[in-house]
CSV table of C-alpha atoms in Angstrom, one decimal:
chain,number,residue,atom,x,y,z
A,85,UNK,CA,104.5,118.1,90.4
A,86,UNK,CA,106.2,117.3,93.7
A,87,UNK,CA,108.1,114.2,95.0
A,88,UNK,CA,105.7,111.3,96.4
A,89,UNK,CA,107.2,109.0,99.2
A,90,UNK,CA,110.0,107.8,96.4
A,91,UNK,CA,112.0,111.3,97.1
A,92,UNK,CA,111.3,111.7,93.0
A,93,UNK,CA,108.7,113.1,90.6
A,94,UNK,CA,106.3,111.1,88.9
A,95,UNK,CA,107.4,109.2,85.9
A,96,UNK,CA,105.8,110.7,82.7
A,97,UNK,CA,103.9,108.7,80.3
A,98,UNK,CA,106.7,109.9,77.7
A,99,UNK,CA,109.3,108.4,79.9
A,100,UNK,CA,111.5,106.0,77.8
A,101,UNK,CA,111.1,101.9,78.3
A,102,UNK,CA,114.5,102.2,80.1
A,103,UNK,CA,113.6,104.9,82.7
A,104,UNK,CA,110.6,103.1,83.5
A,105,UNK,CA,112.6,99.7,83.9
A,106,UNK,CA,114.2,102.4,86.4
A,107,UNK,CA,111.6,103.6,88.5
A,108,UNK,CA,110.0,100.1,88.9
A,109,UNK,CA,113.5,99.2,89.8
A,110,UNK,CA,113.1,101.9,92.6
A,111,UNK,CA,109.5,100.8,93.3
A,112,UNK,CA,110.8,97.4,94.5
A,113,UNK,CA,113.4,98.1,96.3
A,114,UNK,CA,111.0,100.8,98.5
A,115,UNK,CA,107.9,98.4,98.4
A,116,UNK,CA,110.2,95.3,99.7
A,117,UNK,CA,111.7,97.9,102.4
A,118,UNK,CA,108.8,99.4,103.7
A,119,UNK,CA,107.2,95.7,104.1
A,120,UNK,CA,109.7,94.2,106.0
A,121,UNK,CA,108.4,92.7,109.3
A,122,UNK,CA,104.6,93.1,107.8
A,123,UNK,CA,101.9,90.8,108.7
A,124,UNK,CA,98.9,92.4,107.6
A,125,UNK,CA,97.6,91.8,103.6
A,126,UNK,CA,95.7,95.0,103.5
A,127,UNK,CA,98.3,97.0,104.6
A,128,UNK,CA,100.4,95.8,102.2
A,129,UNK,CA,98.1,96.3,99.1
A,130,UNK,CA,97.7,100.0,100.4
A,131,UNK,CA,100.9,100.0,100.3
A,132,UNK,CA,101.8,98.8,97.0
A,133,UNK,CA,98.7,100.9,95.5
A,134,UNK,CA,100.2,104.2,97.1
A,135,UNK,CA,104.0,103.4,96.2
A,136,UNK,CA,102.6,102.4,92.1
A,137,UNK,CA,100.5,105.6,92.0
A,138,UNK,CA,103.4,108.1,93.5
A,139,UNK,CA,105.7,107.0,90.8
A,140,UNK,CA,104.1,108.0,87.8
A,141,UNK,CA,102.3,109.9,86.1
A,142,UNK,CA,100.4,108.2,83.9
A,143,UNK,CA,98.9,106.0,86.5
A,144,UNK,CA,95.3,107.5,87.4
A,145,UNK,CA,93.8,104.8,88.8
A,146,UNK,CA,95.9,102.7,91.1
A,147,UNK,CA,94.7,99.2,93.1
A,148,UNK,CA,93.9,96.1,94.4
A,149,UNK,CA,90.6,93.4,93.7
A,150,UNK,CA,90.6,90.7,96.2
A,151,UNK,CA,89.3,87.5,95.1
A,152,UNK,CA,86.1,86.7,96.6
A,153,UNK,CA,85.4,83.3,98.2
A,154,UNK,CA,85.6,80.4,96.3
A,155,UNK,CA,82.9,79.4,94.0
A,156,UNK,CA,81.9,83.0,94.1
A,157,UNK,CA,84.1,83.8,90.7
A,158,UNK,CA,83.6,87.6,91.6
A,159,UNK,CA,86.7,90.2,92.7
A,160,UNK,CA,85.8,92.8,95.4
A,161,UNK,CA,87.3,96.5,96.1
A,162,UNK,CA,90.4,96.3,97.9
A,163,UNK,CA,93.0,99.7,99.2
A,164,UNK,CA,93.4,102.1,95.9
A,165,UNK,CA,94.6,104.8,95.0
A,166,UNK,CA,92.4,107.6,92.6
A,167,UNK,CA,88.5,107.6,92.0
A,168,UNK,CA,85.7,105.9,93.2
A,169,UNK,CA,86.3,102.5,92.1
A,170,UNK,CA,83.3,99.6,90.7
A,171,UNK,CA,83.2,97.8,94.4
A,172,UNK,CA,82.7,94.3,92.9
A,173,UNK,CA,83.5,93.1,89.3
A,174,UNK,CA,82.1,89.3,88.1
A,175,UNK,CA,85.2,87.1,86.5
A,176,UNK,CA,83.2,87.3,83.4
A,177,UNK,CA,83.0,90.6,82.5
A,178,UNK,CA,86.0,93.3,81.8
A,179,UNK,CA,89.8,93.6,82.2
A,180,UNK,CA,89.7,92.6,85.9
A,181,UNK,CA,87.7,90.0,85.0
A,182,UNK,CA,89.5,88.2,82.2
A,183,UNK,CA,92.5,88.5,84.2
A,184,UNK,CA,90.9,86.9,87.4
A,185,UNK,CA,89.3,84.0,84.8
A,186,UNK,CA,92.5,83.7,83.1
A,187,UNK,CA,95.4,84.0,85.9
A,188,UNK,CA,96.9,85.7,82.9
A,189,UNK,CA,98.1,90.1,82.6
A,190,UNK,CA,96.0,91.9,80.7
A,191,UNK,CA,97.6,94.7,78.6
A,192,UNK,CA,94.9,96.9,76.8
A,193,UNK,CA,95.8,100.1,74.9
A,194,UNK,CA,92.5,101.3,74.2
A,195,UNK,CA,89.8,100.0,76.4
A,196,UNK,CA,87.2,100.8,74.1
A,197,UNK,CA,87.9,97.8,72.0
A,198,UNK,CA,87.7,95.3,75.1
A,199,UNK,CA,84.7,93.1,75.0
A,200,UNK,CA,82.7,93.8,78.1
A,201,UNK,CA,84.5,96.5,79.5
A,202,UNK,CA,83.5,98.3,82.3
A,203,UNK,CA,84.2,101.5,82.7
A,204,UNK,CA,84.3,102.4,85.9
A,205,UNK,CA,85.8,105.8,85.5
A,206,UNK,CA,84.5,107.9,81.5
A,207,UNK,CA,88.1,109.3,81.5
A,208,UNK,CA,90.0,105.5,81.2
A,209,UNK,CA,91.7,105.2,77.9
A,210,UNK,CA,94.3,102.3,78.9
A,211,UNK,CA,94.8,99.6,81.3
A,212,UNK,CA,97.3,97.1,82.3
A,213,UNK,CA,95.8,94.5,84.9
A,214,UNK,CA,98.4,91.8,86.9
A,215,UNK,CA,97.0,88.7,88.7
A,216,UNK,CA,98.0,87.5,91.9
A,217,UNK,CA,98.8,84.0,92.3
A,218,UNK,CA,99.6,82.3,95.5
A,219,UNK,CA,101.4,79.2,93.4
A,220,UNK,CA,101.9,76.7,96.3
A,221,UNK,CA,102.1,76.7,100.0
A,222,UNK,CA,105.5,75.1,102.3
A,223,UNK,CA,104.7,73.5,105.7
A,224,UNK,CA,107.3,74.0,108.5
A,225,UNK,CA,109.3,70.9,107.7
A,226,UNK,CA,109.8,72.4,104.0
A,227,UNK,CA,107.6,70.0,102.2
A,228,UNK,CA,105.6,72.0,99.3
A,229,UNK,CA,102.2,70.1,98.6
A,230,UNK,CA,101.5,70.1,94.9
A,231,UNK,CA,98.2,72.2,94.6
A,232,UNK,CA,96.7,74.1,91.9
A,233,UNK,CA,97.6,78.0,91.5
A,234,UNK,CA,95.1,80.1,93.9
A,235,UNK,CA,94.4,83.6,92.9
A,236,UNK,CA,94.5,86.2,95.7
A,237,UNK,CA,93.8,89.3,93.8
A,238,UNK,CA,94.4,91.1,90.8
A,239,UNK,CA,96.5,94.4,90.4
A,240,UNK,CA,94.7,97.2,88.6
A,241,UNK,CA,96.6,100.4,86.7
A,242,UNK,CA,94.0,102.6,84.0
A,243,UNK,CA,95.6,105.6,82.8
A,244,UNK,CA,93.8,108.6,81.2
A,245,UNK,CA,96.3,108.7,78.1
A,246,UNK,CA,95.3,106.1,75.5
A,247,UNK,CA,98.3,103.3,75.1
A,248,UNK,CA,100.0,104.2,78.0
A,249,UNK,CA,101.4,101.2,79.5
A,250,UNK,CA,104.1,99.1,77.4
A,251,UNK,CA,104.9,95.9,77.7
A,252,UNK,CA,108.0,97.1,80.3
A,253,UNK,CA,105.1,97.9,82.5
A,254,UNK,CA,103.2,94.6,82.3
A,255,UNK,CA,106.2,92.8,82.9
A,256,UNK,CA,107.2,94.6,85.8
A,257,UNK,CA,104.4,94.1,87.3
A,258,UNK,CA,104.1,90.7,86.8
A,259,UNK,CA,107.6,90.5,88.5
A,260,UNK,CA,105.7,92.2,91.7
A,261,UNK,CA,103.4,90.6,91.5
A,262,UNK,CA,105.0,87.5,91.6
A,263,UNK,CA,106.8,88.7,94.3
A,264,UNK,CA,103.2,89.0,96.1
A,265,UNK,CA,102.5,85.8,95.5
A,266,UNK,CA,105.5,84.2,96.6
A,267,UNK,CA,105.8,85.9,100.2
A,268,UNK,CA,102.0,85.7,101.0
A,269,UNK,CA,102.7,82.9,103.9
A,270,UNK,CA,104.5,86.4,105.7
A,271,UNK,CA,101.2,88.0,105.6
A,272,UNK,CA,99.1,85.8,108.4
A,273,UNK,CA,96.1,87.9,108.1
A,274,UNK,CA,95.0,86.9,104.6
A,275,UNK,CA,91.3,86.1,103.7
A,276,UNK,CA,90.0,82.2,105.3
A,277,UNK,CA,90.4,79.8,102.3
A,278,UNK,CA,89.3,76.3,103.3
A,279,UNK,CA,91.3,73.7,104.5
A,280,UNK,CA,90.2,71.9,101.7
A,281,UNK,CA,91.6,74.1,99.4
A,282,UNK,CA,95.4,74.1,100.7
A,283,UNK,CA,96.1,70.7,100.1
C-alpha cells in the first residue's frame, strides 16, 4: 500500500499501542500544520477526515457529524472519508448518537452488541466515536463567560476488523478532538448558533 499525505504507509490494525501513540503523534503535528492560518470549519473537518484515514489501515470509514441546530437533537453528514455514509443520525439511536447525547467517546469492539446500532455500512465490525465540544467562548477583552459545554460535531472511525481500535485510539482522539474544540473561535465560518446560546 502506498504513502498517503503523511510521507508513510498506513498503520496496520496489528500495529502495537506504542506505534499507534506514534502515528497519532504524527497526525497532530501534520493536522495542526496544514491548518495554520484556516478559517473555514469544513475544510478543516475534510481535513482531519483525510489526514485520520491516510494513516491507517484499519480505519475504513473516516468522518465528521455536524450537530444540527439546536433543539433538533439530530447529527448530519459532514466531509468523510470511505462509503456512503447515513446523511442524518437522531441522538437517540446508535454510536453517533449516544455519543452526541452523552458528550462522552464511545469505544465499541463489536458493534453488533450496541443497542440500536445502525449500520450504515454491512462490513462494520468496530467503532470508536469522539465528540466535539466547544467548552466556553473568550471575548476580546479575555473574559470567558461561564456557559454550558456545546457540541459541534462528533468524530466517527468504523473499521472492518472486529476490536480494532484500543483505548490508545480513543484517547487520542479525544486529545484532537479536544484540540477541535478549543481553537473553534479560529474557524469564523462555523454553523449560526443563537445569540442566546453564547452567553
Amino acid at each position: 500500500m502506498g504513502e498517503g499525505a503523511l510521507g508513510v504507509p498506513p498503520l496496520p490494525v496489528t500495529a502495537s499501542n506504542e506505534e499507534r501513540e506514534a502515528r497519532y503523534e504524527l497526525v497532530l503535528e501534520s493536522v495542526k500544520s496544514v491548518l495554520e492560518g484556516e478559517d473555514d470549519w469544513v475544510a478543516v473537518m475534510a481535513t482531519v477526515a483525510c489526514l485520520l484515514h491516510e494513516a491507517f489501515e484499519y480505519y475504513h470509514w473516516t468522518g465528521f457529524y455536524q450537530a444540527g441546530p439546536p433543539g433538533d437533537d439530530t447529527l448530519v453528514i459532514g466531509p468523510y472519508q470511505g462509503h456512503m455514509g447515513c446523511l442524518r443520525i437522531p441522538y437517540s439511536r446508535g454510536v453517533c448518537g449516544a455519543a452526541a447525547r452523552t458528550k462522552t467517546s464511545q469505544l465499541v469492539p463489536d458493534v453488533s452488541q450496541f443497542p440500536g446500532y445502525i449500520a450504515c455500512a454491512s462490513s462494520t465490525r468496530s467503532e470508536v466515536v469522539v465528540p466535539v465540544v466547544r467548552s466556553h467562548i473568550s471575548f476580546n477583552d479575555g473574559r470567558t463567560p461561564s456557559i454550558p459545554e456545546k457540541l459541534v460535531a462528533v468524530l466517527d472511525v468504523d473499521s472492518d476488523h472486529p476490536a480494532a481500535f484500543t483505548e490508545v485510539d480513543q484517547e487520542c482522539l479525544e486529545e484532537l478532538c479536544e484540540w477541535l474544540g478549543d481553537h473553534l473561535q479560529l474557524w469564523h465560518k462555523l454553523p449560526k448558533w443563537e445569540p442566546s446560546h453564547l452567553y
